[in-house]
CSV table of C-alpha atoms and ligand atoms in Angstrom, one decimal:
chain,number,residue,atom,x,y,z
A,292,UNK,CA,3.7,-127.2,-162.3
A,293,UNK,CA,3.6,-129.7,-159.2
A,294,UNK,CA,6.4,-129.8,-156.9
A,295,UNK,CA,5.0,-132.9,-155.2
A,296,UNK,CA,3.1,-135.7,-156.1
A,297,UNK,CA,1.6,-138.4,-153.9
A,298,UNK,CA,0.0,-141.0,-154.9
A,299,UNK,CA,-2.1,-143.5,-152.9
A,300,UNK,CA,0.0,-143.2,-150.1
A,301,UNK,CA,-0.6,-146.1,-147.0
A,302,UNK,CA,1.9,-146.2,-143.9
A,303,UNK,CA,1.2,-147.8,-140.5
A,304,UNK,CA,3.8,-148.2,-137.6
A,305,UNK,CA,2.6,-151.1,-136.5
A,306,UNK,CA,1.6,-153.7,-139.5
A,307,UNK,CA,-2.5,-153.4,-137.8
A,308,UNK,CA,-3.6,-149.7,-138.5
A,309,UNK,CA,-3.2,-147.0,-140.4
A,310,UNK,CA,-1.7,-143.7,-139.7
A,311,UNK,CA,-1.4,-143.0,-143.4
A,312,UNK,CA,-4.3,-144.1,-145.3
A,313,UNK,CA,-4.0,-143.8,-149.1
A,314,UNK,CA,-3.8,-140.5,-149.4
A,315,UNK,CA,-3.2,-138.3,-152.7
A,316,UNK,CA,-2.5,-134.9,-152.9
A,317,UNK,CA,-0.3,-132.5,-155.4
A,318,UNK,CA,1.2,-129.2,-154.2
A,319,UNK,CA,2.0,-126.5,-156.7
A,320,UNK,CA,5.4,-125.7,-157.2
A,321,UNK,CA,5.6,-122.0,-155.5
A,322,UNK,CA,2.1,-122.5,-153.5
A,323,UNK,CA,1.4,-122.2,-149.5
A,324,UNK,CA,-0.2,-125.4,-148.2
A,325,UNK,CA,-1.5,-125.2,-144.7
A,326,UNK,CA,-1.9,-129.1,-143.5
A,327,UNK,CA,-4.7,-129.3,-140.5
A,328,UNK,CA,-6.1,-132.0,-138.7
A,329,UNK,CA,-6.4,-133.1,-135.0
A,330,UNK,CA,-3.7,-134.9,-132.8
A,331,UNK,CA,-2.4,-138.3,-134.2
A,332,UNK,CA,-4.4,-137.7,-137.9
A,333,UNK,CA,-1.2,-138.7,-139.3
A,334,UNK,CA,0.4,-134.8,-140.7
A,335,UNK,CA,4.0,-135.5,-139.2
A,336,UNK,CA,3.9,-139.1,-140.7
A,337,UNK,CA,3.3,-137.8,-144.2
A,338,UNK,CA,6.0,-135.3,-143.5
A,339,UNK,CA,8.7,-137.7,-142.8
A,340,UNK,CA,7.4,-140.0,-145.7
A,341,UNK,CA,7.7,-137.0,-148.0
A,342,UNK,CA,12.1,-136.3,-147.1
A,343,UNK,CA,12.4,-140.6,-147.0
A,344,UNK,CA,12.9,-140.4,-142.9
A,345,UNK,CA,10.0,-143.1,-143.4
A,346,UNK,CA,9.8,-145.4,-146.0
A,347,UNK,CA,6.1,-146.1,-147.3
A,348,UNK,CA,4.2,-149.0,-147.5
A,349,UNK,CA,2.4,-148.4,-150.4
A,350,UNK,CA,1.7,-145.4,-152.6
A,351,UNK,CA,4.1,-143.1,-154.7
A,352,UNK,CA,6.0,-139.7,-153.9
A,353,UNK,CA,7.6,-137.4,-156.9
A,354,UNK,CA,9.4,-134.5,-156.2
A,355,UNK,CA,9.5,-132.4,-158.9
A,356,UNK,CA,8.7,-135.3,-161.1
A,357,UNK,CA,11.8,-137.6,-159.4
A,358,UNK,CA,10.4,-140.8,-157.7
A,359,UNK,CA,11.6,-141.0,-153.9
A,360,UNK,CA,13.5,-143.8,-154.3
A,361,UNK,CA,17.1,-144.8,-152.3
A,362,UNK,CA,18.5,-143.5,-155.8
A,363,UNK,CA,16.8,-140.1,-155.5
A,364,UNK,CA,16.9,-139.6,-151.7
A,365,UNK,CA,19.8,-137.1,-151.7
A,366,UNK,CA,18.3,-135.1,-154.6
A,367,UNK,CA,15.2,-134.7,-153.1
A,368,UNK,CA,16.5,-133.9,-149.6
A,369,UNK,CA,18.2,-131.2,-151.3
A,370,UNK,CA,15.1,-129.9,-152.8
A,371,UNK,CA,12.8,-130.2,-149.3
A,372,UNK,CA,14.1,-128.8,-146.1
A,373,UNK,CA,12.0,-129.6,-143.2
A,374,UNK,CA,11.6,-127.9,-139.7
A,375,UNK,CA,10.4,-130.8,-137.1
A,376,UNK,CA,7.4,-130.3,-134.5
A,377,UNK,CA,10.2,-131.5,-132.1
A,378,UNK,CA,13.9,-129.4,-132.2
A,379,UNK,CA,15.4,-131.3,-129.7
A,380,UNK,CA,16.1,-134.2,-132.3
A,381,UNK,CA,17.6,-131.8,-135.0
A,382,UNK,CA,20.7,-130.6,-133.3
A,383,UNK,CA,24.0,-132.4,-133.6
A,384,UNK,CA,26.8,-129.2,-133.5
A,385,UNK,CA,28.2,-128.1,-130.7
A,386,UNK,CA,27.3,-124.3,-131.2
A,387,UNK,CA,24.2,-122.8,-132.5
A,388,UNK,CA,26.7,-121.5,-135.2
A,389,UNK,CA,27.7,-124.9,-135.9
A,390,UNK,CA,23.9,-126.1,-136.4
A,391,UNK,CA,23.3,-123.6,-139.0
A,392,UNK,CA,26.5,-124.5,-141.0
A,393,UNK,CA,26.1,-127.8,-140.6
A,394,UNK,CA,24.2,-128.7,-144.1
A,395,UNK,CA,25.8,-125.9,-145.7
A,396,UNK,CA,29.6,-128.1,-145.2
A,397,UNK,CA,27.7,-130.7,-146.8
A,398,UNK,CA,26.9,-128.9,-149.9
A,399,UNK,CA,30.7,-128.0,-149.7
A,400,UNK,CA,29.9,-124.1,-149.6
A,401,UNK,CA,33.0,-122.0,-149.1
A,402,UNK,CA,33.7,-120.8,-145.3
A,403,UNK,CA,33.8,-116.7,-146.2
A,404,UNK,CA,30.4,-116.7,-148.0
A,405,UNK,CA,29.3,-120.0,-145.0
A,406,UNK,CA,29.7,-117.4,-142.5
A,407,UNK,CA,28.0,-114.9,-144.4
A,408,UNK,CA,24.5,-117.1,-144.6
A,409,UNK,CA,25.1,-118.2,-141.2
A,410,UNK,CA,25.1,-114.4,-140.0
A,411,UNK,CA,22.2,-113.2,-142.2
A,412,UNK,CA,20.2,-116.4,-141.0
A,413,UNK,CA,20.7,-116.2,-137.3
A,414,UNK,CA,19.7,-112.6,-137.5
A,415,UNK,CA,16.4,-113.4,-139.6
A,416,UNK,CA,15.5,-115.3,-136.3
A,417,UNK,CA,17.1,-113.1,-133.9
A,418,UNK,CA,19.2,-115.5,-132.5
A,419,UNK,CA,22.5,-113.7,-133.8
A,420,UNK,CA,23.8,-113.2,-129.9
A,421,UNK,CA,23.2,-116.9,-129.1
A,422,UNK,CA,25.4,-117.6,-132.0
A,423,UNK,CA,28.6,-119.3,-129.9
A,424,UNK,CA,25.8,-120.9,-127.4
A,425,UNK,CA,25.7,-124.6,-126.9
A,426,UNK,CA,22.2,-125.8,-128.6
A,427,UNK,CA,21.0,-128.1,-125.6
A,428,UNK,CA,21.3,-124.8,-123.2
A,429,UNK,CA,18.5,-123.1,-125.1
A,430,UNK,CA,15.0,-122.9,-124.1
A,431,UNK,CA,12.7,-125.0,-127.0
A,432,UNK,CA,11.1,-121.6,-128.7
A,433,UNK,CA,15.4,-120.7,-129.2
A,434,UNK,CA,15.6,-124.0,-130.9
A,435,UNK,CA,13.0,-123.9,-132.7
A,436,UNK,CA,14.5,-120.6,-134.2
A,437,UNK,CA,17.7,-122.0,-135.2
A,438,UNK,CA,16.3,-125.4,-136.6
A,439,UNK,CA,14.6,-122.8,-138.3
A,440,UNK,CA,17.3,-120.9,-139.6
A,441,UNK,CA,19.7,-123.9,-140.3
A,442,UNK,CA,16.7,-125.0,-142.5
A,443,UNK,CA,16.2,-121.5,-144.3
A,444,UNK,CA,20.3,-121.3,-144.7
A,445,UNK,CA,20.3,-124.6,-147.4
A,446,UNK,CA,18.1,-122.6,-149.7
A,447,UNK,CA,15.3,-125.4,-150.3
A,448,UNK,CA,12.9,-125.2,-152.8
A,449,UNK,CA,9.7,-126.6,-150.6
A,450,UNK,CA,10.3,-126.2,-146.9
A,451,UNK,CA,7.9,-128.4,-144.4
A,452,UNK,CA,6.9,-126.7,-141.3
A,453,UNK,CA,5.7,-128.9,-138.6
A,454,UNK,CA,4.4,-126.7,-135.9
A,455,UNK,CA,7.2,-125.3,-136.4
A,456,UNK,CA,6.2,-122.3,-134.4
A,457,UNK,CA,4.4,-124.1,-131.5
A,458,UNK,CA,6.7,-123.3,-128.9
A,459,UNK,CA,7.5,-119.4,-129.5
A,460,UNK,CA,5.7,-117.1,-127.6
A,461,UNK,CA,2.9,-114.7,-129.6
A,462,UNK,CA,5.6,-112.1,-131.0
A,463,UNK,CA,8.0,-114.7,-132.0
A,464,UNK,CA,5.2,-116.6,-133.8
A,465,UNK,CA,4.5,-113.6,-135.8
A,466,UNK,CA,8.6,-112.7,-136.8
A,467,UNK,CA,8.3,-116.3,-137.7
A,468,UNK,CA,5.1,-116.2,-140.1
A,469,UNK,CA,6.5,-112.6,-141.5
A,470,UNK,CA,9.6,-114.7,-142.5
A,471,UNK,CA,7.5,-117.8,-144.2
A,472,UNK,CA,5.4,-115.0,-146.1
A,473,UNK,CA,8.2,-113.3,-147.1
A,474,UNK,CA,9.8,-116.8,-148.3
A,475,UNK,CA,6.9,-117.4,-150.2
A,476,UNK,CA,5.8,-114.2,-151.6
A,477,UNK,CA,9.5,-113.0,-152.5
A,478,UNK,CA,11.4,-116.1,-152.7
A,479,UNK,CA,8.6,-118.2,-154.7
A,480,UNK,CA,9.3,-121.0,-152.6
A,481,UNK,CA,6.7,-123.8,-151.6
A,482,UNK,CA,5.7,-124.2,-148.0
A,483,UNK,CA,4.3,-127.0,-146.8
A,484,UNK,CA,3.0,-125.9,-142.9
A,485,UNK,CA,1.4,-128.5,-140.5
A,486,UNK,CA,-0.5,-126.2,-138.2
A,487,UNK,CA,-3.3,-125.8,-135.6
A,488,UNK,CA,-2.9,-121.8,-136.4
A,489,UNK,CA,-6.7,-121.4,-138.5
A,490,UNK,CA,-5.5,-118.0,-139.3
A,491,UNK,CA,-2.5,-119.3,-140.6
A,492,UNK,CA,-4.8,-121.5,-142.7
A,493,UNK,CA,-7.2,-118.3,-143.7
A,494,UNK,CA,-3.5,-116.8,-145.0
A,495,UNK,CA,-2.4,-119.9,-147.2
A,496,UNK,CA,-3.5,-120.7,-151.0
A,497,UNK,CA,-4.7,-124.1,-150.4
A,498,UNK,CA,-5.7,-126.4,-147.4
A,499,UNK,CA,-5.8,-130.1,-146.7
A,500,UNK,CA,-7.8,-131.8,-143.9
A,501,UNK,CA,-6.7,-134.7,-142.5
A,502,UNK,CA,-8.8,-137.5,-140.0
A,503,UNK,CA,-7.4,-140.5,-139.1
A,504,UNK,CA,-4.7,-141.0,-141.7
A,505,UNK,CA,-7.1,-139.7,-144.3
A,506,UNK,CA,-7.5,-136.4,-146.8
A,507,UNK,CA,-11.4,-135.1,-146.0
A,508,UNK,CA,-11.2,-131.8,-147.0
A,509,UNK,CA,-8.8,-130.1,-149.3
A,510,UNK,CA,-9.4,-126.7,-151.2
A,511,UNK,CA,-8.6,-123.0,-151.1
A,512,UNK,CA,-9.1,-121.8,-147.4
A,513,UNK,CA,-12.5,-119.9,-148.0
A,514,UNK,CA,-14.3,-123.5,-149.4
A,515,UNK,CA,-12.9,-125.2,-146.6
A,516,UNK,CA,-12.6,-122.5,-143.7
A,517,UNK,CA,-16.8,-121.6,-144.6
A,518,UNK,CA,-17.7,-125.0,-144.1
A,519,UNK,CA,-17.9,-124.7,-140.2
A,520,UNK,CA,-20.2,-127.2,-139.3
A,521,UNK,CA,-17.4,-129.6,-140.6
A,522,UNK,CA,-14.9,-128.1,-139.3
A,523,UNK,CA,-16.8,-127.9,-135.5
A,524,UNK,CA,-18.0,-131.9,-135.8
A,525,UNK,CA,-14.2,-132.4,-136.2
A,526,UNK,CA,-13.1,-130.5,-133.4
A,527,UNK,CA,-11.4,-128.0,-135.4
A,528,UNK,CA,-11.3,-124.4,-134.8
A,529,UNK,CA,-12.5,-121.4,-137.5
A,530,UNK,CA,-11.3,-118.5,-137.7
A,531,UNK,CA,-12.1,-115.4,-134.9
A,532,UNK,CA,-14.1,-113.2,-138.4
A,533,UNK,CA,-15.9,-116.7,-139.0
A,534,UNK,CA,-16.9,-116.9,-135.6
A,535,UNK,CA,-17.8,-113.4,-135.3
A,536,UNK,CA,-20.6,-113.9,-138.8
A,537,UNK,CA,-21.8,-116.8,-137.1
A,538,UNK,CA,-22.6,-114.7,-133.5
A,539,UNK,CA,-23.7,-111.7,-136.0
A,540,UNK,CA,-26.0,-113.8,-137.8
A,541,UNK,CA,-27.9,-115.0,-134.7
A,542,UNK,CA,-28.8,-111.3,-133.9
A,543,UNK,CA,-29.8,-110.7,-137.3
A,544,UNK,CA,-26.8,-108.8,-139.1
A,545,UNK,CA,-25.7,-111.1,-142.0
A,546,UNK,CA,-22.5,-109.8,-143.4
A,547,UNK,CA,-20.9,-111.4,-146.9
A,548,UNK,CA,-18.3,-114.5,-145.8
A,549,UNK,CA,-14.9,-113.6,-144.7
A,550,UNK,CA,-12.2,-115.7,-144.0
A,551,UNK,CA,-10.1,-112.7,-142.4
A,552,UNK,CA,-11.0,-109.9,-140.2
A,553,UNK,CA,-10.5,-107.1,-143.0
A,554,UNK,CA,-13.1,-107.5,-145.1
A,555,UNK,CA,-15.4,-108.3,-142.3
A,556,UNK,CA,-14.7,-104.8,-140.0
A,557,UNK,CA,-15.1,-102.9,-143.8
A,558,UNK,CA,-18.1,-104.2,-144.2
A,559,UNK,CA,-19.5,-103.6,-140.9
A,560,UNK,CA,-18.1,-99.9,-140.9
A,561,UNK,CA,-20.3,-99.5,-143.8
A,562,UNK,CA,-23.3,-100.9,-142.1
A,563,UNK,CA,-23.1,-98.2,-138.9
A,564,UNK,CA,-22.9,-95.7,-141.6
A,565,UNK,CA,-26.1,-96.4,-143.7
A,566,UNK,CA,-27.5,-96.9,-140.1
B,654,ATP,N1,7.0,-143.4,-133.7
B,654,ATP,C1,5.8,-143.9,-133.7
B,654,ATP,N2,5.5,-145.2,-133.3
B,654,ATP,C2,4.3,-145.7,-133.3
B,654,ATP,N3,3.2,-145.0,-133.7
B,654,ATP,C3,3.3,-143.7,-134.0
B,654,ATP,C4,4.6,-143.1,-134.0
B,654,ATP,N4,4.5,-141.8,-134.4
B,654,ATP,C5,3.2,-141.6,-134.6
B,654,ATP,N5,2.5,-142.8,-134.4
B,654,ATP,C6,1.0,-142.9,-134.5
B,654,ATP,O1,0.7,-142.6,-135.9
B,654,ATP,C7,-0.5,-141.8,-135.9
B,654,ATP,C8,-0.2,-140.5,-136.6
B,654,ATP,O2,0.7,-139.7,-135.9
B,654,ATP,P1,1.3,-138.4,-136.4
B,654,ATP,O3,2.5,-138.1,-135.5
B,654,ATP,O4,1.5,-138.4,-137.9
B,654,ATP,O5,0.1,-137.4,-136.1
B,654,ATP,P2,0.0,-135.8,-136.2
B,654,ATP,O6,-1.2,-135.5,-137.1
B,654,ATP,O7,1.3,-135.2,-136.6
B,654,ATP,O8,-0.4,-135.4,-134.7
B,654,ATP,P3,0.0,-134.1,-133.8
B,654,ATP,O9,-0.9,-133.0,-134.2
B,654,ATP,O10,-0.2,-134.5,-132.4
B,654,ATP,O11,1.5,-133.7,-134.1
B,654,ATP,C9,-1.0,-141.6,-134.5
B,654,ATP,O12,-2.0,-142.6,-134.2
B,654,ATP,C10,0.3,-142.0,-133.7
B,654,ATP,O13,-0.1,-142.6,-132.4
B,655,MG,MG1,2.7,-134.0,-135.7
């Protein structure tokens, strides 16, 4: 069943060009969509087109089946919970406590079982001690944590990630990306990640490529992430077990094509022992 629908999609910023250029894509209700592309290829435009933060010029959005419309805005903000590439601009409480809870008094959710999520969120992002901390004292990887958490807390059914992770340092990146597996594989929910991570991509079940306000790939992550002489023309990365085939295949070794390092070290343990 499709969560989201876009159809045709055009948006530019400044009436002359395009940083959205009719683009269509469906996501799967319950799927992980990695979203690459480089700088300025328009992935945080379609983003805020997608929660009505911008409004389109042309081209249609559903959400599970509801046009975006002033009509459906609420309903579909409720559905679609987004984490911004920047946190600065999503903090308005004056504690990190009061940023968490600050969507859940909107949904009128009672204060006993409010303090409850708030607790059980903080601590997935181990921010729990920097609970009665004012937000604009926190370094950027903190706030990204708790935009994160305030996001996770409203119980979406799709949740954007836009470089949501960019700022946290390597072990934080990894808590992070447990948590969004874990949101996906046990939760069912749909994730929608905007991300330079290519093993992040390699982890997802489908991929969109975006140039210049346009979809030029899109696929599950082998098809796309084996296409490397793409990916390189575009200045993208591939994955480190991609990279590794292509250096192995210059000396002569060709080994079958893995997306993720697993496959690839089993296979080359096999080769040293029939060697
Ligand atoms: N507020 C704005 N005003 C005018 N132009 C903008 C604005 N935000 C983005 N743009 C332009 O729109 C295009 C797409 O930008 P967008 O932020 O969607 O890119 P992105 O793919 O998210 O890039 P990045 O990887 O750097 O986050 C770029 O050319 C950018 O310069
Ligand atoms: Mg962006």
């Amino acid at each position: 069943m499709k969560q989201i629908e876009i159809k045709n999609l055009t948006y530019s910023y400044d009436h002359e060009s395009l940083a959205v250029d009719h683009v269509s894509f469906s996501i799967e209700k319950g799927s992980y969509t990695t979203i690459i592309g480089h700088n300025g290829s328009g992935k945080s435009t379609i983003a805020k087109l997608i929660i009505g933060l911008l409004e389109a010029e042309s081209g249609e959005i559903f959400v599970d089946g509801l046009p975006l419309n002033l009509e459906n805005l609420a309903a579909i903000r409720s559905k679609v919970g987004i984490v911004f590439q920047n946190p600065d601009n999503q903090f308005i409480g004056a504690t990190v406590r009061d940023d968490i809870a600050f969507g859940l008094e909107n949904h009128c959710v009672e204060q006993e079982k409010m303090d409850d999520i708030i607790n059980r969120f903080a601590e997935k992002v181990n921010m729990t001690r920097y609970l009665d901390s004012e937000p604009s004292h926190l370094s950027g990887g903190q706030k990204q944590r708790v935009a994160i958490a305030g996001v996770l807390a409203m119980n979406p059914d799709v949740i954007i990630f836009d470089e949501s992770t960019s700022m946290l340092d390597p072990q934080g990146k990894d808590e992070i990306n447990r948590v969004i597996q874990e949101l996906h594989a046990d939760k069912k929910m749909t994730i929608i990640s905007i991300t330079h991570n290519i093993e992040e991509v390699a982890q997802s079940d489908h991929v969109l490529v975006l140039e210049k306000g346009k979809v030029v790939m899109e696929g599950d992550p082998k098809e796309i992430l084996l296409q490397t002489d793409k990916l390189i023309k575009m200045n993208l990365d591939i994955p480190f077990s991609v990279k590794m085939q292509l250096e192995l295949a210059k000396n002569g070794i060709k080994a079958d094509q893995y997306i993720s390092m697993e496959g690839l070290v089993n296979e080359l343990c096999q080769y040293n022992l029939k060697k």
